[in-house]
Amino acid sequence: MPSSIGIHLDTCDGQRLPRTLASAIAERLRGEILTAVLLPGQKLHIAILAKRFSVSLAAVREALSRLVTDGIVQSLDQRGFRVSPVSSADLRDLTRTRIEIEGLALRRAMAEGGPEWEAAVESAFAALSVLPRLGAEQPERHNEAWASQHRRFHQALVGACGSAWLLRLRHVLYEQSERYRRLSIPLETRERDVEAEHLRLMEAALARDESAALAALAEHFQRTTDIILAADVALLREPLAA
């Protein structure tokens, strides 16, 4: 069965679906969740998604299962899937945990990283700095090219930490934080110099100044959280039914 996302489906019963197909569907859904096309708490009906993407039910189910692993989709016992809800309590907990986990990864990267790590961090920062953060036509939304490079910059900072498990945990936390971070953009009441925050973080990391780097990291993450909490977003206050 040809897919509307440009991939062909293996129709043999009982066979695992091609990774490329499930990955492509997962990435489409991930993008729609991060940009709030699919809202927190929204039910994800497998049959509807399969029809929209012109793929099998099994293809959608596998894609959703992958997003469950990343924490941005929830599996409901006997009731399918939904976009993971958001809340102020979850945001606070997530931010504290991310600061601790990413801080540990950054400390290890500063201790272990050599010239290649330094060059990767500087290159990622340079590429990020030349991109506009907000969309030209929709200034309340990210420029997606910036968002992709922003991900690479933060990955580069911890890339030399030497722990696959730590990087996996950090990835899950990043995915969750990305949903909240995008919520903060239209809520900013004064100009935020994100590039200066990144520069401070990079310079401290490359200088191996652990206390300054960890402080810059924590303040960078916390500022986004504070913006959202100060705005008292209704979505974070209203209970979402399972």
mmCIF file of C-alpha atoms in Angstrom:
data_model
loop_
_atom_site.group_PDB
_atom_site.id
_atom_site.type_symbol
_atom_site.label_atom_id
_atom_site.label_comp_id
_atom_site.label_asym_id
_atom_site.label_seq_id
_atom_site.Cartn_x
_atom_site.Cartn_y
_atom_site.Cartn_z
ATOM 1 C CA MET A 1 0.000 0.000 0.000
ATOM 2 C CA PRO A 2 1.630 3.324 -0.996
ATOM 3 C CA SER A 3 1.899 5.844 1.785
ATOM 4 C CA SER A 4 1.120 9.546 1.507
ATOM 5 C CA ILE A 5 4.460 10.175 3.218
ATOM 6 C CA GLY A 6 6.359 8.578 0.375
ATOM 7 C CA ILE A 7 7.152 5.129 1.813
ATOM 8 C CA HIS A 8 5.853 1.698 0.832
ATOM 9 C CA LEU A 9 4.432 -0.701 3.390
ATOM 10 C CA ASP A 10 5.350 -4.363 3.696
ATOM 11 C CA THR A 11 1.958 -6.093 3.679
ATOM 12 C CA CYS A 12 3.124 -9.550 4.796
ATOM 13 C CA ASP A 13 1.194 -10.624 7.879
ATOM 14 C CA GLY A 14 3.233 -11.110 11.013
ATOM 15 C CA GLN A 15 6.305 -9.275 9.731
ATOM 16 C CA ARG A 16 7.759 -6.304 11.561
ATOM 17 C CA LEU A 17 7.091 -3.111 9.644
ATOM 18 C CA PRO A 18 10.014 -1.453 7.891
ATOM 19 C CA ARG A 19 11.741 0.915 10.283
ATOM 20 C CA THR A 20 11.653 3.703 7.714
ATOM 21 C CA LEU A 21 7.868 3.681 7.559
ATOM 22 C CA ALA A 22 7.248 3.662 11.302
ATOM 23 C CA SER A 23 9.960 6.277 11.763
ATOM 24 C CA ALA A 24 8.445 8.547 9.125
ATOM 25 C CA ILE A 25 4.992 8.376 10.709
ATOM 26 C CA ALA A 26 6.465 8.891 14.171
ATOM 27 C CA GLU A 27 8.354 11.967 13.018
ATOM 28 C CA ARG A 28 5.239 13.455 11.415
ATOM 29 C CA LEU A 29 3.270 12.914 14.612
ATOM 30 C CA ARG A 30 6.147 14.177 16.750
ATOM 31 C CA GLY A 31 6.205 17.399 14.739
ATOM 32 C CA GLU A 32 2.456 17.865 15.094
ATOM 33 C CA ILE A 33 2.661 17.305 18.849
ATOM 34 C CA LEU A 34 5.561 19.722 19.298
ATOM 35 C CA THR A 35 3.848 22.426 17.254
ATOM 36 C CA ALA A 36 0.525 21.864 19.077
ATOM 37 C CA VAL A 37 -1.341 20.734 15.974
ATOM 38 C CA LEU A 38 -2.111 17.761 18.206
ATOM 39 C CA LEU A 39 -2.886 19.124 21.665
ATOM 40 C CA PRO A 40 -1.887 17.728 25.067
ATOM 41 C CA GLY A 41 -4.404 15.110 26.167
ATOM 42 C CA GLN A 42 -5.855 14.667 22.664
ATOM 43 C CA LYS A 43 -6.896 11.132 21.736
ATOM 44 C CA LEU A 44 -4.949 9.594 18.869
ATOM 45 C CA HIS A 45 -7.296 7.331 16.932
ATOM 46 C CA ILE A 46 -5.321 4.706 15.059
ATOM 47 C CA ALA A 47 -7.905 4.224 12.309
ATOM 48 C CA ILE A 48 -8.167 7.953 11.614
ATOM 49 C CA LEU A 49 -4.393 8.364 11.473
ATOM 50 C CA ALA A 50 -4.011 5.320 9.247
ATOM 51 C CA LYS A 51 -6.520 6.760 6.800
ATOM 52 C CA ARG A 52 -4.860 10.190 6.870
ATOM 53 C CA PHE A 53 -1.402 8.777 6.182
ATOM 54 C CA SER A 54 -2.686 6.037 3.821
ATOM 55 C CA VAL A 55 -0.937 3.294 5.786
ATOM 56 C CA SER A 56 -2.008 0.235 7.769
ATOM 57 C CA LEU A 57 -3.243 0.214 11.347
ATOM 58 C CA ALA A 58 -0.112 -1.698 12.315
ATOM 59 C CA ALA A 59 2.108 1.047 10.884
ATOM 60 C CA VAL A 60 0.416 3.705 12.999
ATOM 61 C CA ARG A 61 0.415 1.497 16.087
ATOM 62 C CA GLU A 62 4.150 0.928 15.833
ATOM 63 C CA ALA A 63 4.814 4.639 15.306
ATOM 64 C CA LEU A 64 2.731 5.533 18.351
ATOM 65 C CA SER A 65 4.526 2.915 20.419
ATOM 66 C CA ARG A 66 7.825 4.592 19.583
ATOM 67 C CA LEU A 67 6.467 7.928 20.748
ATOM 68 C CA VAL A 68 5.347 6.294 23.989
ATOM 69 C CA THR A 69 8.984 5.388 24.580
ATOM 70 C CA ASP A 70 9.910 9.065 24.201
ATOM 71 C CA GLY A 71 7.154 10.046 26.621
ATOM 72 C CA ILE A 72 5.239 12.409 24.368
ATOM 73 C CA VAL A 73 2.420 9.883 23.788
ATOM 74 C CA GLN A 74 0.663 7.751 26.401
ATOM 75 C CA SER A 75 -0.738 4.264 25.940
ATOM 76 C CA LEU A 76 -4.100 3.842 27.678
ATOM 77 C CA ASP A 77 -5.068 0.344 28.783
ATOM 78 C CA GLN A 78 -7.637 -0.946 26.289
ATOM 79 C CA ARG A 79 -8.339 2.621 25.168
ATOM 80 C CA GLY A 80 -5.647 3.360 22.621
ATOM 81 C CA PHE A 81 -3.285 6.332 22.713
ATOM 82 C CA ARG A 82 -3.320 10.022 23.541
ATOM 83 C CA VAL A 83 -0.873 12.907 23.491
ATOM 84 C CA SER A 84 0.749 13.109 26.916
ATOM 85 C CA PRO A 85 -0.944 15.775 29.057
ATOM 86 C CA VAL A 86 0.880 18.800 30.445
ATOM 87 C CA SER A 87 0.594 20.428 33.864
ATOM 88 C CA SER A 88 2.407 22.960 35.999
ATOM 89 C CA ALA A 89 3.445 20.239 38.459
ATOM 90 C CA ASP A 90 4.838 18.116 35.633
ATOM 91 C CA LEU A 91 6.699 21.119 34.215
ATOM 92 C CA ARG A 92 8.367 21.879 37.552
ATOM 93 C CA ASP A 93 9.338 18.247 38.060
ATOM 94 C CA LEU A 94 10.576 17.928 34.483
ATOM 95 C CA THR A 95 12.699 21.064 34.740
ATOM 96 C CA ARG A 96 14.329 20.014 38.002
ATOM 97 C CA THR A 97 15.070 16.565 36.630
ATOM 98 C CA ARG A 98 16.394 17.874 33.332
ATOM 99 C CA ILE A 99 18.736 20.287 35.102
ATOM 100 C CA GLU A 100 20.130 17.399 37.155
ATOM 101 C CA ILE A 101 20.482 14.896 34.309
ATOM 102 C CA GLU A 102 21.744 17.306 31.666
ATOM 103 C CA GLY A 103 24.012 18.921 34.246
ATOM 104 C CA LEU A 104 25.586 15.530 34.949
ATOM 105 C CA ALA A 105 26.045 14.888 31.222
ATOM 106 C CA LEU A 106 27.603 18.331 30.764
ATOM 107 C CA ARG A 107 30.020 17.813 33.654
ATOM 108 C CA ARG A 108 31.191 14.544 32.125
ATOM 109 C CA ALA A 109 31.486 16.095 28.675
ATOM 110 C CA MET A 110 33.641 18.917 30.038
ATOM 111 C CA ALA A 111 35.858 16.378 31.780
ATOM 112 C CA GLU A 112 36.150 13.996 28.817
ATOM 113 C CA GLY A 113 35.782 16.237 25.788
ATOM 114 C CA GLY A 114 38.771 17.048 23.610
ATOM 115 C CA PRO A 115 39.406 19.186 20.516
ATOM 116 C CA GLU A 116 36.750 17.362 18.465
ATOM 117 C CA TRP A 117 34.097 18.046 21.117
ATOM 118 C CA GLU A 118 35.104 21.693 21.344
ATOM 119 C CA ALA A 119 34.940 22.064 17.570
ATOM 120 C CA ALA A 120 31.515 20.385 17.437
ATOM 121 C CA VAL A 121 30.123 22.723 20.102
ATOM 122 C CA GLU A 122 31.529 25.820 18.407
ATOM 123 C CA SER A 123 30.250 24.690 15.001
ATOM 124 C CA ALA A 124 26.757 23.986 16.350
ATOM 125 C CA PHE A 125 26.632 27.382 18.063
ATOM 126 C CA ALA A 126 27.794 29.193 14.924
ATOM 127 C CA ALA A 127 25.155 27.461 12.799
ATOM 128 C CA LEU A 128 22.465 28.269 15.358
ATOM 129 C CA SER A 129 23.459 31.921 15.665
ATOM 130 C CA VAL A 130 22.820 32.754 12.010
ATOM 131 C CA LEU A 131 19.239 31.450 12.059
ATOM 132 C CA PRO A 132 16.212 33.515 13.134
ATOM 133 C CA ARG A 133 14.551 31.975 16.177
ATOM 134 C CA LEU A 134 10.978 32.884 15.211
ATOM 135 C CA GLY A 135 9.065 32.284 12.005
ATOM 136 C CA ALA A 136 8.822 35.187 9.588
ATOM 137 C CA GLU A 137 5.129 34.644 8.872
ATOM 138 C CA GLN A 138 4.194 33.278 12.311
ATOM 139 C CA PRO A 139 6.303 35.091 14.930
ATOM 140 C CA GLU A 140 4.460 33.247 17.691
ATOM 141 C CA ARG A 141 6.007 30.006 16.434
ATOM 142 C CA HIS A 142 9.545 28.741 16.008
ATOM 143 C CA ASN A 143 11.494 28.811 12.830
ATOM 144 C CA GLU A 144 11.794 25.040 12.413
ATOM 145 C CA ALA A 145 15.324 25.297 11.024
ATOM 146 C CA TRP A 146 16.317 27.079 14.250
ATOM 147 C CA ALA A 147 14.566 24.445 16.364
ATOM 148 C CA SER A 148 16.486 21.659 14.615
ATOM 149 C CA GLN A 149 19.811 23.405 15.061
ATOM 150 C CA HIS A 150 18.950 24.253 18.666
ATOM 151 C CA ARG A 151 18.551 20.530 19.297
ATOM 152 C CA ARG A 152 21.980 19.891 17.708
ATOM 153 C CA PHE A 153 23.613 22.582 19.840
ATOM 154 C CA HIS A 154 22.396 21.103 23.108
ATOM 155 C CA GLN A 155 23.320 17.614 21.890
ATOM 156 C CA ALA A 156 26.809 18.818 21.020
ATOM 157 C CA LEU A 157 27.330 20.239 24.503
ATOM 158 C CA VAL A 158 26.842 16.821 26.121
ATOM 159 C CA GLY A 159 28.127 14.751 23.214
ATOM 160 C CA ALA A 160 31.401 13.787 24.904
ATOM 161 C CA CYS A 161 29.851 12.593 28.153
ATOM 162 C CA GLY A 162 30.690 8.981 27.325
ATOM 163 C CA SER A 163 27.469 7.412 28.659
ATOM 164 C CA ALA A 164 24.866 5.995 26.281
ATOM 165 C CA TRP A 165 22.379 5.536 29.133
ATOM 166 C CA LEU A 166 22.784 9.110 30.283
ATOM 167 C CA LEU A 167 22.239 10.373 26.756
ATOM 168 C CA ARG A 168 19.083 8.253 26.418
ATOM 169 C CA LEU A 169 17.640 9.715 29.611
ATOM 170 C CA ARG A 170 18.617 13.180 28.480
ATOM 171 C CA HIS A 171 16.883 12.616 25.125
ATOM 172 C CA VAL A 172 13.558 11.692 26.768
ATOM 173 C CA LEU A 173 13.712 14.783 28.972
ATOM 174 C CA TYR A 174 14.558 16.976 25.982
ATOM 175 C CA GLU A 175 11.551 15.714 24.054
ATOM 176 C CA GLN A 176 9.235 16.512 26.943
ATOM 177 C CA SER A 177 10.823 19.915 27.530
ATOM 178 C CA GLU A 178 10.508 20.814 23.867
ATOM 179 C CA ARG A 179 6.715 20.732 24.143
ATOM 180 C CA TYR A 180 6.771 23.184 27.018
ATOM 181 C CA ARG A 181 9.468 25.379 25.492
ATOM 182 C CA ARG A 182 7.373 25.978 22.411
ATOM 183 C CA LEU A 183 4.482 26.996 24.640
ATOM 184 C CA SER A 184 6.640 29.778 26.081
ATOM 185 C CA ILE A 185 7.293 31.621 22.807
ATOM 186 C CA PRO A 186 4.024 33.611 22.492
ATOM 187 C CA LEU A 187 4.058 34.184 26.266
ATOM 188 C CA GLU A 188 7.299 36.145 26.423
ATOM 189 C CA THR A 189 6.412 39.649 27.583
ATOM 190 C CA ARG A 190 9.864 41.126 27.069
ATOM 191 C CA GLU A 191 12.688 40.458 24.657
ATOM 192 C CA ARG A 192 14.657 37.390 25.630
ATOM 193 C CA ASP A 193 18.246 37.179 24.435
ATOM 194 C CA VAL A 194 18.412 33.431 23.884
ATOM 195 C CA GLU A 195 21.591 33.728 21.847
ATOM 196 C CA ALA A 196 23.337 35.396 24.793
ATOM 197 C CA GLU A 197 22.163 32.569 27.042
ATOM 198 C CA HIS A 198 23.631 30.026 24.630
ATOM 199 C CA LEU A 199 26.879 31.976 24.300
ATOM 200 C CA ARG A 200 27.314 32.144 28.063
ATOM 201 C CA LEU A 201 26.681 28.405 28.336
ATOM 202 C CA MET A 202 29.089 27.542 25.530
ATOM 203 C CA GLU A 203 31.895 29.758 26.778
ATOM 204 C CA ALA A 204 31.674 28.377 30.307
ATOM 205 C CA ALA A 205 31.614 24.791 29.032
ATOM 206 C CA LEU A 206 34.604 25.243 26.719
ATOM 207 C CA ALA A 207 36.499 26.997 29.522
ATOM 208 C CA ARG A 208 35.812 23.916 31.694
ATOM 209 C CA ASP A 209 34.319 26.263 34.293
ATOM 210 C CA GLU A 210 31.980 23.721 35.867
ATOM 211 C CA SER A 211 30.173 26.024 38.303
ATOM 212 C CA ALA A 212 29.558 28.706 35.649
ATOM 213 C CA ALA A 213 28.458 26.171 33.031
ATOM 214 C CA LEU A 214 26.015 24.415 35.345
ATOM 215 C CA ALA A 215 24.603 27.739 36.516
ATOM 216 C CA ALA A 216 24.142 28.899 32.917
ATOM 217 C CA LEU A 217 22.459 25.614 32.032
ATOM 218 C CA ALA A 218 20.082 25.742 34.997
ATOM 219 C CA GLU A 219 19.155 29.385 34.398
ATOM 220 C CA HIS A 220 18.588 28.729 30.689
ATOM 221 C CA PHE A 221 16.132 25.918 31.400
ATOM 222 C CA GLN A 222 14.490 27.625 34.359
ATOM 223 C CA ARG A 223 13.814 30.840 32.450
ATOM 224 C CA THR A 224 11.535 29.017 30.020
ATOM 225 C CA THR A 225 9.707 27.346 32.906
ATOM 226 C CA ASP A 226 9.257 30.644 34.731
ATOM 227 C CA ILE A 227 7.800 32.306 31.629
ATOM 228 C CA ILE A 228 5.161 29.591 31.276
ATOM 229 C CA LEU A 229 4.261 29.469 34.953
ATOM 230 C CA ALA A 230 4.036 33.264 35.200
ATOM 231 C CA ALA A 231 1.567 33.319 32.307
ATOM 232 C CA ASP A 232 -0.759 30.898 34.148
ATOM 233 C CA VAL A 233 -1.528 28.967 30.961
ATOM 234 C CA ALA A 234 -5.023 27.469 31.133
ATOM 235 C CA LEU A 235 -3.836 24.252 29.538
ATOM 236 C CA LEU A 236 -1.623 23.608 32.571
ATOM 237 C CA ARG A 237 -4.446 24.206 35.060
ATOM 238 C CA GLU A 238 -7.289 22.221 33.574
ATOM 239 C CA PRO A 239 -7.459 18.500 34.416
ATOM 240 C CA LEU A 240 -7.465 16.299 31.352
ATOM 241 C CA ALA A 241 -9.645 13.211 31.286
ATOM 242 C CA ALA A 242 -8.088 9.917 30.372
#
